[in-house]
Amino acid sequence: MDFEDTREEAEFRAECRAWLEANASERAPGSEVGMSARDNETVERAQAWQAKKADAGWACITWPREYGGRGATRIQGSIWNQEEARFETPPNLFLIGQGMLGPTLMAHGTEAQQTRYLEKMLRGEEIWCQLFSEPGAGSDLAALRTRAEQDGDAWVINGQKIWTTGAQYSRWGMIVTRTSPGAVKHKGITYFIVDMHAPGVEVRPIKQINGGSSFNEVFFSDVRVPAENMIGRVNEGWRGAITTLMNERAAIGGGGMGGGVDTLVRLAQQVPIDGRPALEDAGVRQRIARLYIRQRGVQLAGLRSLTALSRGETPGPDLSIGKLVGAPLRQEMAAFALELLGPMGAVDDDAVGDRLWQQAYLGAPGGRIAGGTDEIMRNIISERVLGLPPETRVDKHVAFEDVPTGRKS
Amino acid sequence: MNFDFDDDQKALQRAVREYLERESPLSECRRVLEGEARYSETVWRGAAEMGWLGTAIPERYGGAGLGALELALVAEEVGRALAPIPFASSIYLVSEALLQLGSEAQKERYLPQLAAGTCIGAFALQEGPGHGNGQALATVLKDGAITGDKQPVLDGDVAGLYVVACRVGDQPRLALVGAGEGVKATPVACIDGSRALARLQLSGAQAELLGDGGDAAAIEHLLDRAATLMAFEQLGGADQAFAITREYVLDRYVFGRPVGSFQAIKHRLADLFVDISLARSNSYYAAWALAGSADELPVAAAAARAAASDAFDLAASEMVHMHGGIGFTWEADAQLFYKRAKLLALTLGSPTHWRDRLTLRLARESAA
Ligand SMILES: Cc1cc2nc3c(=O)[nH]c(=O)nc-3n(C[C@H](O)[C@H](O)[C@H](O)COP(=O)(O)OP(=O)(O)OC[C@H]3O[C@@H](n4cnc5c(N)ncnc54)[C@H](O)[C@@H]3O)c2cc1C
């Protein structure tokens, strides 16, 4: 066991850092990398940064060389991520593509699809979105109703997707559709690559709790998709969708903890309670300790599963706990920071302060819903990891068209 | 970077586990709980013969000369088996204290006996209710004689050697005291009857400083070391409580379904699994810091200890609860876990105490 870098790792880290120092400036403590863009200018900045990395061989470094990666190990990938996180970079608009859809194409796509899409995805030239959820299908994703029907050598898509992050600036989407409503739920689903600029695709932004609009509704009216854009086989799309979801949990699990416990400790040293620093309050110290243990615990669990993965073991349970711990933790941490600020915690104004914790608080509930809610994570852990019985299902042996879905009023 | 134990270490752990499954089943813990014996002499002798007591004691003092990582894994297995032996007292506390602070003569004299299990050590810090960290002690060492009233002392009435926290003048120090005149150890009943607690009354007993006696920082460092090893013992216990509970909820049917098929139960077990896993990650990090004497130890040990205490406590109370009525009986094994978890969480200071230390240490780092 060694939590320090080996000599080769230290050299690699130095190499990463040297390039980053020459090309970016250090991030202010407490700030974090964004995941969405409010305007075109931000999208362009993000793409420029991604292209710069790609030119220097620092984009998706764990990807195989044939797609533009450098075939780096997972540990090297994690070293790069740690180092990049220390620098001020534009928002990462590529995570859904590079972290989830790219790996799905590598596993289930045709060679022609891999050649056509992966390198541009890596370079950030084309941004991707994930068209999974619908008004009646989220946790129960297989309840999706968006139809795809064959017409000659194309498929015609009709229906609605919702909560689609980044659809407004995406060039491509990966969409799960229903192709066989008479089959049981999971058996009639087909997975496609869809051109977001195709006629009949309409994207409408949705305003969120935090005032931003990173996600959208997307409507499909007679959108034609060539048959070559199918991922895997007709009616067998669920397998590919599962690959995407597994990668999603891994990709967002360990993610962003910008305003972490160290920032909270500094806050507690500064803000007063009855004229003394809040940190002198024993109750405050208890809460900080509990938050720290969870934050450090998920970080270390992530590093542990990295060791297992780099030995060729299958992803361990530790991977699936990252999201379940990390998302509520962010929310609790932000809520506690606002409490420490007292009434000033309610001030969410650029002219007064950095709004770090206010924005974290308003954004945090989304993390507990996106990519599988807390409850779905607990189901996954209890069933797949602990081997407890699956939920009782009433929709298992019934044709999909006979299953109730969505809201009833 | 490598965040796992190596193959030799895992092989050692497997060997310890297999031995304890055979020689220290839960019935052995129950035998001590229900009988007159204060600990299991057969398991203790076995542990000595297998060389585990001296895991981290250098070979020149009769040990196996392995390190803190190996000792941590032995501790995990002792915890998993709920082995009713004075392992923590004699090994993580007294042997470690000698190794850290003892003079050469003291090490030569005592470590071989501790490694062989012929002498049991106990660590006497507390002086009644509250949390001791070596400050403001009433026990006094003067002119080679020590006087004080220590309670509770884990394994105090089975020990032949004590490391006693005391003061010399107004300075906190550690002293070595052997059994003899002026040393009176009286058994006191423990919340976990499978382990021995005692009151240690010292009235002018012969004592010597442990090495140069250390200071407040040295005492705190010793407690950090012991806390890390104790965290592994707690992890072992938590894992086992969890495993038994999981099997029970799969086996027991209610409303025509296994208890473990209800979401209320599934989600609580998922949360418990997560807590144990986070405690494990924090503990691995602390073990690494311990083995390498890293500067990270104070923060890592406090985090590991608080997390592992809470995880074992929760695992044990969920174990009782998810067994239903049978869980509340004397007959069921759940009680063994419920009691051991609480004893271990309180020994060396409660999780509340360690959380407080943790944040104070984080603040110190942040200021540095
Ligand atoms: C910020 C954000 C970004 C998103 N980005 C995308 C995206 O890019 N692409 C995309 O396709 N989707 C995206 N989503 C959608 C997301 O995947 C779904 O919102 C999520 O899976 C929940 O589905 P739902 O909204 O239909 O809620 P529902 O499934 O209706 O859930 C409602 C409540 O019921 C609970 N519940 C549901 N099933 C169970 C069960 N079996 N047991 C216990 N409780 C249950 C849920 O936990 C939740 O609390 C995003 C969502 C958010 C918030």
Short mmCIF file of N, CA and C in Angstrom, two decimals, chain A residues 167-168 202 301 312 318 325 402:
data_model
loop_
_atom_site.label_atom_id
_atom_site.label_comp_id
_atom_site.label_asym_id
_atom_site.label_seq_id
_atom_site.Cartn_x
_atom_site.Cartn_y
_atom_site.Cartn_z
N ALA A 167 -28.23 19.87 -24.76
CA ALA A 167 -28.82 19.67 -26.10
C ALA A 167 -28.69 20.92 -26.94
N GLN A 168 -28.72 22.10 -26.29
CA GLN A 168 -28.72 23.35 -27.05
C GLN A 168 -27.41 23.59 -27.80
N GLU A 202 -36.37 19.75 -32.30
CA GLU A 202 -36.55 21.08 -31.70
C GLU A 202 -36.12 21.06 -30.24
N ALA A 301 -12.02 5.93 -1.51
CA ALA A 301 -12.67 4.75 -2.11
C ALA A 301 -12.47 4.76 -3.62
N GLY A 312 -6.87 -5.02 -13.42
CA GLY A 312 -7.70 -5.79 -14.34
C GLY A 312 -8.92 -6.39 -13.65
N ASP A 318 -17.09 -0.09 -4.79
CA ASP A 318 -16.71 1.25 -4.36
C ASP A 318 -17.03 2.30 -5.41
N VAL A 325 -22.87 8.93 -2.15
CA VAL A 325 -22.32 9.72 -1.05
C VAL A 325 -22.09 11.16 -1.49
N ASP A 402 -49.24 -2.37 -22.53
CA ASP A 402 -50.24 -2.54 -21.47
C ASP A 402 -49.77 -2.08 -20.09
#
